[in-house]
Coordinates of C-alpha atoms and ligand atoms in Angstrom, one line a residue:
M1 CA 14.9 7.1 11.5
Y2 CA 11.4 7.7 9.5
I3 CA 10.7 5.5 6.9
D4 CA 7.7 5.0 4.7
L5 CA 8.5 1.0 3.2
H6 CA 5.8 1.7 0.4
V7 CA 5.6 4.4 -2.4
H8 CA 4.9 4.8 -5.7
T9 CA 5.8 7.2 -8.5
N10 CA 4.5 7.8 -12.1
R11 CA 7.4 6.3 -13.5
Y12 CA 6.6 3.1 -13.6
S13 CA 3.0 3.1 -12.1
S14 CA 0.3 4.5 -14.2
C15 CA -2.2 4.7 -10.9
A16 CA 0.5 7.0 -9.4
A17 CA -0.1 11.1 -9.8
M18 CA 3.4 11.9 -8.5
S19 CA 6.7 12.1 -10.1
P20 CA 9.7 10.6 -8.3
Q21 CA 11.0 14.2 -8.1
E22 CA 7.4 15.3 -6.1
M23 CA 7.2 12.0 -4.2
A24 CA 10.8 12.8 -3.0
A25 CA 10.3 16.5 -2.1
E26 CA 6.9 16.0 0.1
A27 CA 8.7 13.0 1.5
L28 CA 11.4 15.3 3.0
A29 CA 8.8 18.1 3.5
V30 CA 6.7 15.8 5.7
G31 CA 9.7 14.6 7.8
L32 CA 10.6 11.4 6.5
D33 CA 14.5 10.2 6.7
A34 CA 13.7 7.6 3.6
V35 CA 11.2 5.7 1.3
V36 CA 11.6 2.4 -0.4
I37 CA 9.9 3.3 -3.9
T38 CA 7.7 -0.1 -4.6
E39 CA 5.8 0.1 -8.0
H40 CA 3.9 -2.6 -9.6
N41 CA 5.6 -5.4 -10.7
T42 CA 8.5 -3.3 -11.7
I43 CA 12.0 -2.4 -9.9
W44 CA 13.8 0.9 -10.7
S45 CA 17.4 0.0 -12.2
E46 CA 20.4 1.1 -9.6
D47 CA 21.3 4.0 -11.9
E48 CA 18.0 5.6 -11.6
L49 CA 17.6 5.4 -8.2
A50 CA 21.4 6.7 -7.9
D51 CA 20.1 9.6 -9.8
L52 CA 17.0 10.3 -7.6
Q53 CA 19.1 10.0 -4.6
S54 CA 22.2 12.3 -6.1
E55 CA 19.0 14.9 -6.6
F56 CA 17.7 14.7 -2.9
P57 CA 20.9 13.6 -0.7
S58 CA 18.9 14.1 2.5
L59 CA 16.5 11.5 2.0
L60 CA 17.5 7.7 1.8
I61 CA 15.7 6.4 -1.3
L62 CA 15.5 2.5 -1.6
R63 CA 14.0 0.0 -3.9
G64 CA 11.7 -2.9 -3.8
F65 CA 8.5 -3.9 -5.8
E66 CA 4.8 -5.0 -5.4
V67 CA 3.8 -8.3 -7.0
S68 CA 0.2 -8.3 -8.0
A69 CA -0.5 -11.8 -7.2
A70 CA -3.6 -13.9 -7.7
G71 CA -6.8 -13.2 -5.8
R72 CA -6.0 -9.3 -5.7
H73 CA -3.4 -9.8 -3.2
D74 CA -0.1 -7.6 -3.5
I75 CA 2.6 -8.5 -2.0
L76 CA 5.7 -6.3 -1.5
V77 CA 9.2 -7.8 -1.8
Y78 CA 12.3 -6.3 -0.4
G79 CA 16.0 -7.2 -0.9
V80 CA 15.6 -8.7 -4.5
S81 CA 16.9 -7.0 -7.4
D82 CA 15.9 -9.9 -9.8
T83 CA 12.6 -9.7 -10.4
T84 CA 12.5 -12.6 -12.9
G85 CA 9.7 -15.2 -12.1
F86 CA 7.4 -12.8 -10.4
T87 CA 4.4 -12.6 -12.5
R88 CA 1.3 -10.7 -12.3
G89 CA -1.6 -13.5 -11.2
M90 CA 1.2 -15.8 -9.9
P91 CA -0.2 -17.4 -6.3
P92 CA 0.5 -15.1 -3.5
E93 CA 2.0 -18.3 -1.3
E94 CA 4.6 -18.7 -4.8
A95 CA 5.6 -14.6 -4.4
V96 CA 6.4 -15.3 -0.9
A97 CA 8.6 -18.6 -1.4
L98 CA 10.3 -16.9 -4.5
A99 CA 11.1 -13.9 -2.0
H100 CA 12.7 -16.2 0.4
E101 CA 14.4 -18.0 -1.8
R102 CA 16.5 -15.0 -3.1
D103 CA 17.1 -13.7 0.4
G104 CA 14.5 -11.2 0.2
I105 CA 11.8 -9.9 2.8
A106 CA 8.0 -10.4 1.9
I107 CA 5.0 -8.1 3.1
L108 CA 1.4 -8.6 2.6
A109 CA 0.0 -5.1 1.6
H110 CA -3.3 -3.8 2.4
P111 CA -4.8 -7.6 3.2
F112 CA -8.4 -6.9 3.2
R113 CA -8.7 -4.4 0.4
Y114 CA -10.9 -6.5 -1.9
Q115 CA -11.7 -9.3 0.5
E116 CA -12.9 -9.8 3.6
E117 CA -12.2 -13.1 4.1
L118 CA -8.5 -14.8 3.1
A119 CA -7.7 -18.1 1.2
A120 CA -6.3 -20.5 3.3
E121 CA -3.1 -20.8 1.2
V122 CA -2.5 -17.1 1.9
L123 CA -3.2 -17.5 5.5
A124 CA -0.6 -20.2 5.4
A125 CA 1.9 -18.0 3.7
P126 CA 4.8 -17.3 5.5
F127 CA 5.2 -13.6 5.1
D128 CA 7.8 -11.8 7.3
L129 CA 5.4 -8.7 8.3
C130 CA 2.0 -7.7 7.8
E131 CA 1.0 -4.0 6.7
T132 CA -2.0 -3.0 8.9
R133 CA -2.3 0.7 8.2
S134 CA -2.0 2.9 4.9
V135 CA -4.1 4.9 2.7
N136 CA -5.5 2.1 1.0
I137 CA -6.6 0.0 4.2
D138 CA -9.8 1.0 4.9
P139 CA -10.1 2.3 8.9
Y140 CA -13.2 0.0 9.1
H141 CA -10.3 -3.1 8.5
H142 CA -7.9 -1.9 10.9
E143 CA -8.9 -4.2 13.9
L144 CA -9.0 -7.2 11.3
G145 CA -5.2 -6.5 10.0
S146 CA -3.8 -6.2 13.5
T147 CA -5.9 -9.9 14.0
L148 CA -4.1 -10.9 10.9
A149 CA -0.6 -9.9 12.2
R150 CA -1.0 -11.8 15.1
H151 CA -2.3 -14.7 13.3
Y152 CA 0.8 -14.7 11.1
G153 CA 2.9 -14.0 14.5
V154 CA 4.5 -10.9 12.4
P155 CA 5.3 -7.2 13.3
E156 CA 2.6 -5.0 12.0
V157 CA 4.2 -2.3 9.9
Y158 CA 2.3 1.3 8.7
N159 CA 2.9 2.6 5.4
S160 CA 1.2 5.4 2.9
D161 CA 1.0 3.2 -0.1
G162 CA 1.2 6.5 -1.3
H163 CA 0.5 7.6 -5.2
H164 CA -0.4 11.4 -4.3
P165 CA 1.5 13.7 -2.2
V166 CA -1.4 14.0 0.3
S167 CA -0.5 10.4 1.2
L168 CA 2.9 10.7 2.3
G169 CA 3.4 11.5 6.1
S170 CA 0.6 9.5 7.1
Y171 CA 1.5 6.1 8.1
Y172 CA 5.4 5.3 8.6
N173 CA 7.8 3.6 11.0
K174 CA 10.0 4.6 13.4
L175 CA 13.3 2.8 12.9
H176 CA 15.3 1.9 16.1
K177 CA 18.5 2.5 14.4
S178 CA 19.4 4.2 11.5
V179 CA 20.0 2.6 8.3
S180 CA 21.9 3.4 4.9
N181 CA 21.0 0.7 2.5
M182 CA 18.6 -2.0 1.9
D183 CA 20.8 -5.0 3.7
E184 CA 20.8 -3.1 7.1
L185 CA 17.1 -2.2 6.5
M186 CA 16.2 -5.8 6.0
D187 CA 18.5 -6.4 9.2
V188 CA 16.0 -4.1 11.4
L189 CA 13.1 -5.3 9.8
R190 CA 13.8 -9.0 10.6
R191 CA 14.6 -7.8 14.0
A192 CA 11.3 -5.9 14.5
A193 CA 13.5 -2.9 15.7
F194 CA 11.2 -0.7 14.4
T195 CA 7.7 0.8 15.5
P196 CA 4.8 1.3 13.3
M197 CA 3.8 5.1 13.4
E198 CA 0.8 7.5 12.2
Q199 CA 0.7 11.3 12.2
P200 CA -3.1 12.3 12.6
E201 CA -3.1 15.2 11.0
R202 CA -1.7 14.1 7.5
V203 CA -4.2 10.7 8.2
R204 CA -7.1 12.9 7.9
P205 CA -6.8 14.7 4.4
A206 CA -5.1 11.3 2.9
L207 CA -8.3 9.5 4.1
E208 CA -10.4 12.0 2.6
D209 CA -8.9 11.8 -0.7
R210 CA -9.6 8.5 -0.3
V211 CA -12.6 8.4 0.2
E212 CA -13.3 10.8 -2.7
R213 CA -11.4 8.1 -4.5
I214 CA -13.8 5.8 -3.6
K215 CA -16.8 8.0 -4.7
I216 CA -15.3 7.9 -8.1
G217 CA -15.3 4.3 -8.3
I218 CA -18.8 4.0 -7.3
R219 CA -20.1 6.2 -9.9
R220 CA -18.1 4.5 -12.5
S221 CA -20.0 1.4 -11.5
I222 CA -23.3 2.8 -11.6
R223 CA -22.4 4.3 -14.9
M224 CA -21.9 0.9 -16.3
G225 CA -24.9 -0.2 -14.6
I226 CA -23.7 -2.0 -11.6
T227 CA -25.9 -0.6 -8.7
E228 CA -26.3 -3.9 -6.8
P229 CA -24.4 -3.2 -3.3
E230 CA -22.8 -6.6 -3.4
A231 CA -21.4 -6.2 -6.9
V232 CA -20.3 -2.5 -6.7
W233 CA -18.2 -3.6 -3.6
R234 CA -16.6 -6.8 -5.6
R235 CA -15.5 -4.0 -8.0
V236 CA -14.7 -1.5 -5.9
G237 CA -13.1 -2.8 -2.8
N238 CA -12.5 -1.5 0.6
A239 CA -14.6 -2.4 3.3
R240 CA -18.1 -3.7 2.6
Q241 CA -19.5 -1.7 4.9
R242 CA -18.3 1.3 3.6
I243 CA -19.5 0.9 0.0
Y244 CA -22.8 -0.2 1.4
E245 CA -22.9 3.4 3.2
M246 CA -21.8 5.6 0.3
L247 CA -23.6 4.0 -2.6
P248 CA -27.0 4.9 -1.7
Q249 CA -25.7 8.5 -0.9
V250 CA -23.7 8.6 -4.4
L251 CA -27.0 7.1 -6.2
A252 CA -29.1 9.8 -4.4
E253 CA -26.5 12.6 -5.5
L254 CA -26.5 11.4 -8.9
E255 CA -30.2 11.3 -9.2
Q256 CA -30.5 15.0 -8.0
A257 CA -28.0 15.9 -10.4
Q258 CA -30.2 14.5 -13.4
A259 CA -33.3 16.1 -12.2
G260 CA -31.4 19.4 -11.8
G261 CA -29.7 19.1 -15.2
Ligands
ZN301 ZN1 -1.3 1.6 -7.7
ZN302 ZN1 1.2 -0.2 -3.5

């Protein structure tokens, strides 16, 4: 059974470009059997989930949420339906503690997206799993992510973190046992009875799309007058190396366009 534990839709994630129906249709088209909708700081209601589920009976659709914790750390929470107390900007370790208090699972999402060194509290937090591949994890950070998972002593999970249809089917996990609800999924995750997977033909276009979006972020920074590489990296995130490589190209393109126009 193939599952993506981390997808967004435009119902509650303003940064996502796909409707719930587009997400579900694409998930099926790329061969997924299950997805977990993890909107930012919001969880779908049971009724909403049941409605979408009835439209797509062959795709198992579950729900979690992604907490925007302090220091631009994002934490995925599963098995918790009451989001009370999970607040934007809360310390990451408190989000993990609260998830555990409510018998949930906490996954550190894209650990190095906005920093390449993690704070001591984040390194000490008892995450259950570590996300080490997604469209929002720069390939320059793959090794770093795997090292971090070993530091935590937890399994690696691969997810799309899809905000756009092109991302789906790139990274996902193969469960060694089929599940039909969140409790069963958590049991499989806790026993590490899964294998993280990637589909190179889907990863390639997803990462190309990602690089285009990074380019847009760099252009926006330049237009705001931010051109110093370190400052651009702090704003845009992703691997420092990627921003340092792309910035001169984007600057040259903009200069050329200006000279031409
Ligand atoms: Zn988002
Ligand atoms: Zn996400």
